[in-house]
């Protein structure tokens, strides 16, 4: 099969596009013909060694895919359209390949009628958003969430998932993105250059990586939470007294450490939104799998500005070899 892979961690030049043996599904795994994959920031971290992985080497890159089940196995029927978002790390081979073997508890059915290109583009940001809001942020209906960076991929999904759960959503974004935030369900959208944030924030999530905890704590409610998910090099000042005297908390999380059960919980929520016609990506660019290295380079150099790359592994109309 064709795949985009590296022999060892390194720069973009390490990426090879070529033949690797087809995966052989182990007990509990399902063989899938991949239609589309993606490139996420974290895929560049895995490839360049910033997020160390134990192999196997050569390592196929990529976390996310949508594809079709090859042979009936572990409760999945041949031909079913399925997706996954946790390949290519934790000892698992990646998704940027014509075929993948996926543990059945990390494989989910795509609801009928959902475009695989749209779906694959939002799997990573939307799963991140779900885990931030609910798994780590404890958001409940009626609470207020502040989304910093509502125009971005994670921010857009945060707005939509929080609004769908009955939360009140305040988003900050660039002036050009305020309408977008409102269209995805934000109750209030504020230019991020403004400083007059509302009080009574139950959950504060900053996707920009600014992590201004002095501002966050100043506007947090009693027992409010701050979820940190971006800005690995930020060194914010934390008003500790205000925080603990109001039962508030700060929690960090990274999707790479989510358990299979947490990911399955998120997948069920994503599928509910997909089925309702939601979670559509903003800007998607289709790129052939053979050009995965170029896509990694553009992402690493910060040239994508929120544009989602979809790696086209096979044309949907192409017959699937079996
Ligand atoms: N922890 C995890 O598991 C996890 C998972 C996925 C992603 N992430 C991280 O999450 C971050 C966001 O990812 P993404 O895909 O959503 O990126 P993105 O699409 O580029 O979105 C970032 C958004 O932040 C906005 N922004 C920049 N500075 C801002 C500020 N001071 N205030 C408010 N908004 C501001 C940008 O607006 P402009 O374009 O107008 O500047 C942009 O819309 C990345 O750092 C990524 O690595 C973490």
mmCIF file with all atom_site columns, N, CA and C in Angstrom, residues 123-135 153-159 161 205 229 253 255 270:
data_model
loop_
_atom_site.group_PDB
_atom_site.id
_atom_site.type_symbol
_atom_site.label_atom_id
_atom_site.label_alt_id
_atom_site.label_comp_id
_atom_site.label_asym_id
_atom_site.label_entity_id
_atom_site.label_seq_id
_atom_site.pdbx_PDB_ins_code
_atom_site.Cartn_x
_atom_site.Cartn_y
_atom_site.Cartn_z
_atom_site.occupancy
_atom_site.B_iso_or_equiv
_atom_site.pdbx_formal_charge
_atom_site.auth_seq_id
_atom_site.auth_comp_id
_atom_site.auth_asym_id
_atom_site.auth_atom_id
_atom_site.pdbx_PDB_model_num
ATOM 1  N N  . UNK A 1 123 ? -12.435 16.395 12.764 1.00 0.00 ? 123 UNK A N  1
ATOM 2  C CA . UNK A 1 123 ? -12.332 15.367 13.812 1.00 0.00 ? 123 UNK A CA 1
ATOM 3  C C  . UNK A 1 123 ? -11.424 15.811 14.953 1.00 0.00 ? 123 UNK A C  1
ATOM 4  N N  . UNK A 1 124 ? -10.249 16.300 14.607 1.00 0.00 ? 124 UNK A N  1
ATOM 5  C CA . UNK A 1 124 ? -9.272  16.652 15.656 1.00 0.00 ? 124 UNK A CA 1
ATOM 6  C C  . UNK A 1 124 ? -9.693  17.895 16.448 1.00 0.00 ? 124 UNK A C  1
ATOM 7  N N  . UNK A 1 125 ? -10.003 19.017 15.767 1.00 0.00 ? 125 UNK A N  1
ATOM 8  C CA . UNK A 1 125 ? -10.434 20.184 16.555 1.00 0.00 ? 125 UNK A CA 1
ATOM 9  C C  . UNK A 1 125 ? -11.726 19.956 17.332 1.00 0.00 ? 125 UNK A C  1
ATOM 10 N N  . UNK A 1 126 ? -12.670 19.223 16.759 1.00 0.00 ? 126 UNK A N  1
ATOM 11 C CA . UNK A 1 126 ? -13.948 19.042 17.464 1.00 0.00 ? 126 UNK A CA 1
ATOM 12 C C  . UNK A 1 126 ? -13.801 18.078 18.646 1.00 0.00 ? 126 UNK A C  1
ATOM 13 N N  . UNK A 1 127 ? -12.984 17.058 18.494 1.00 0.00 ? 127 UNK A N  1
ATOM 14 C CA . UNK A 1 127 ? -12.747 16.159 19.644 1.00 0.00 ? 127 UNK A CA 1
ATOM 15 C C  . UNK A 1 127 ? -12.036 16.930 20.745 1.00 0.00 ? 127 UNK A C  1
ATOM 16 N N  . UNK A 1 128 ? -11.076 17.747 20.353 1.00 0.00 ? 128 UNK A N  1
ATOM 17 C CA . UNK A 1 128 ? -10.373 18.592 21.332 1.00 0.00 ? 128 UNK A CA 1
ATOM 18 C C  . UNK A 1 128 ? -11.377 19.473 22.074 1.00 0.00 ? 128 UNK A C  1
ATOM 19 N N  . UNK A 1 129 ? -12.283 20.070 21.316 1.00 0.00 ? 129 UNK A N  1
ATOM 20 C CA . UNK A 1 129 ? -13.277 20.963 21.923 1.00 0.00 ? 129 UNK A CA 1
ATOM 21 C C  . UNK A 1 129 ? -14.171 20.204 22.894 1.00 0.00 ? 129 UNK A C  1
ATOM 22 N N  . UNK A 1 130 ? -14.618 19.035 22.501 1.00 0.00 ? 130 UNK A N  1
ATOM 23 C CA . UNK A 1 130 ? -15.504 18.253 23.379 1.00 0.00 ? 130 UNK A CA 1
ATOM 24 C C  . UNK A 1 130 ? -14.779 17.910 24.691 1.00 0.00 ? 130 UNK A C  1
ATOM 25 N N  . UNK A 1 131 ? -13.545 17.439 24.565 1.00 0.00 ? 131 UNK A N  1
ATOM 26 C CA . UNK A 1 131 ? -12.801 17.046 25.777 1.00 0.00 ? 131 UNK A CA 1
ATOM 27 C C  . UNK A 1 131 ? -12.566 18.260 26.677 1.00 0.00 ? 131 UNK A C  1
ATOM 28 N N  . UNK A 1 132 ? -12.280 19.407 26.059 1.00 0.00 ? 132 UNK A N  1
ATOM 29 C CA . UNK A 1 132 ? -12.043 20.624 26.850 1.00 0.00 ? 132 UNK A CA 1
ATOM 30 C C  . UNK A 1 132 ? -13.309 21.052 27.592 1.00 0.00 ? 132 UNK A C  1
ATOM 31 N N  . UNK A 1 133 ? -14.432 21.028 26.884 1.00 0.00 ? 133 UNK A N  1
ATOM 32 C CA . UNK A 1 133 ? -15.677 21.533 27.477 1.00 0.00 ? 133 UNK A CA 1
ATOM 33 C C  . UNK A 1 133 ? -16.233 20.606 28.552 1.00 0.00 ? 133 UNK A C  1
ATOM 34 N N  . UNK A 1 134 ? -16.288 19.333 28.231 1.00 0.00 ? 134 UNK A N  1
ATOM 35 C CA . UNK A 1 134 ? -17.081 18.421 29.063 1.00 0.00 ? 134 UNK A CA 1
ATOM 36 C C  . UNK A 1 134 ? -16.223 17.482 29.913 1.00 0.00 ? 134 UNK A C  1
ATOM 37 N N  . UNK A 1 135 ? -15.229 16.839 29.297 1.00 0.00 ? 135 UNK A N  1
ATOM 38 C CA . UNK A 1 135 ? -14.418 15.872 30.046 1.00 0.00 ? 135 UNK A CA 1
ATOM 39 C C  . UNK A 1 135 ? -13.579 16.588 31.106 1.00 0.00 ? 135 UNK A C  1
ATOM 40 N N  . UNK A 1 153 ? -10.259 26.759 14.373 1.00 0.00 ? 153 UNK A N  1
ATOM 41 C CA . UNK A 1 153 ? -10.877 25.441 14.213 1.00 0.00 ? 153 UNK A CA 1
ATOM 42 C C  . UNK A 1 153 ? -11.369 24.874 15.541 1.00 0.00 ? 153 UNK A C  1
ATOM 43 N N  . UNK A 1 154 ? -10.518 24.907 16.556 1.00 0.00 ? 154 UNK A N  1
ATOM 44 C CA . UNK A 1 154 ? -10.954 24.425 17.871 1.00 0.00 ? 154 UNK A CA 1
ATOM 45 C C  . UNK A 1 154 ? -12.018 25.378 18.421 1.00 0.00 ? 154 UNK A C  1
ATOM 46 N N  . UNK A 1 155 ? -11.795 26.685 18.240 1.00 0.00 ? 155 UNK A N  1
ATOM 47 C CA . UNK A 1 155 ? -12.741 27.678 18.754 1.00 0.00 ? 155 UNK A CA 1
ATOM 48 C C  . UNK A 1 155 ? -14.129 27.529 18.157 1.00 0.00 ? 155 UNK A C  1
ATOM 49 N N  . UNK A 1 156 ? -14.185 27.297 16.854 1.00 0.00 ? 156 UNK A N  1
ATOM 50 C CA . UNK A 1 156 ? -15.479 27.122 16.187 1.00 0.00 ? 156 UNK A CA 1
ATOM 51 C C  . UNK A 1 156 ? -16.217 25.920 16.766 1.00 0.00 ? 156 UNK A C  1
ATOM 52 N N  . UNK A 1 157 ? -15.487 24.828 16.968 1.00 0.00 ? 157 UNK A N  1
ATOM 53 C CA . UNK A 1 157 ? -16.117 23.622 17.523 1.00 0.00 ? 157 UNK A CA 1
ATOM 54 C C  . UNK A 1 157 ? -16.515 23.845 18.979 1.00 0.00 ? 157 UNK A C  1
ATOM 55 N N  . UNK A 1 158 ? -15.706 24.596 19.733 1.00 0.00 ? 158 UNK A N  1
ATOM 56 C CA . UNK A 1 158 ? -16.071 24.910 21.121 1.00 0.00 ? 158 UNK A CA 1
ATOM 57 C C  . UNK A 1 158 ? -17.405 25.646 21.154 1.00 0.00 ? 158 UNK A C  1
ATOM 58 N N  . UNK A 1 159 ? -17.541 26.643 20.292 1.00 0.00 ? 159 UNK A N  1
ATOM 59 C CA . UNK A 1 159 ? -18.783 27.422 20.260 1.00 0.00 ? 159 UNK A CA 1
ATOM 60 C C  . UNK A 1 159 ? -19.964 26.506 19.958 1.00 0.00 ? 159 UNK A C  1
ATOM 61 N N  . UNK A 1 161 ? -20.366 23.160 20.027 1.00 0.00 ? 161 UNK A N  1
ATOM 62 C CA . UNK A 1 161 ? -20.684 22.085 20.980 1.00 0.00 ? 161 UNK A CA 1
ATOM 63 C C  . UNK A 1 161 ? -21.241 22.647 22.288 1.00 0.00 ? 161 UNK A C  1
ATOM 64 N N  . UNK A 1 205 ? -11.811 28.981 28.139 1.00 0.00 ? 205 UNK A N  1
ATOM 65 C CA . UNK A 1 205 ? -10.957 28.147 27.278 1.00 0.00 ? 205 UNK A CA 1
ATOM 66 C C  . UNK A 1 205 ? -10.291 29.047 26.250 1.00 0.00 ? 205 UNK A C  1
ATOM 67 N N  . UNK A 1 229 ? -5.127  24.493 26.926 1.00 0.00 ? 229 UNK A N  1
ATOM 68 C CA . UNK A 1 229 ? -4.896  23.491 25.876 1.00 0.00 ? 229 UNK A CA 1
ATOM 69 C C  . UNK A 1 229 ? -3.925  23.948 24.801 1.00 0.00 ? 229 UNK A C  1
ATOM 70 N N  . UNK A 1 253 ? -4.936  19.969 29.500 1.00 0.00 ? 253 UNK A N  1
ATOM 71 C CA . UNK A 1 253 ? -5.182  18.664 28.877 1.00 0.00 ? 253 UNK A CA 1
ATOM 72 C C  . UNK A 1 253 ? -4.644  18.645 27.461 1.00 0.00 ? 253 UNK A C  1
ATOM 73 N N  . UNK A 1 255 ? -5.061  16.117 23.918 1.00 0.00 ? 255 UNK A N  1
ATOM 74 C CA . UNK A 1 255 ? -5.841  15.023 23.324 1.00 0.00 ? 255 UNK A CA 1
ATOM 75 C C  . UNK A 1 255 ? -5.026  13.735 23.222 1.00 0.00 ? 255 UNK A C  1
ATOM 76 N N  . UNK A 1 270 ? -19.748 13.916 18.647 1.00 0.00 ? 270 UNK A N  1
ATOM 77 C CA . UNK A 1 270 ? -19.475 14.435 17.302 1.00 0.00 ? 270 UNK A CA 1
ATOM 78 C C  . UNK A 1 270 ? -20.468 13.846 16.300 1.00 0.00 ? 270 UNK A C  1
#
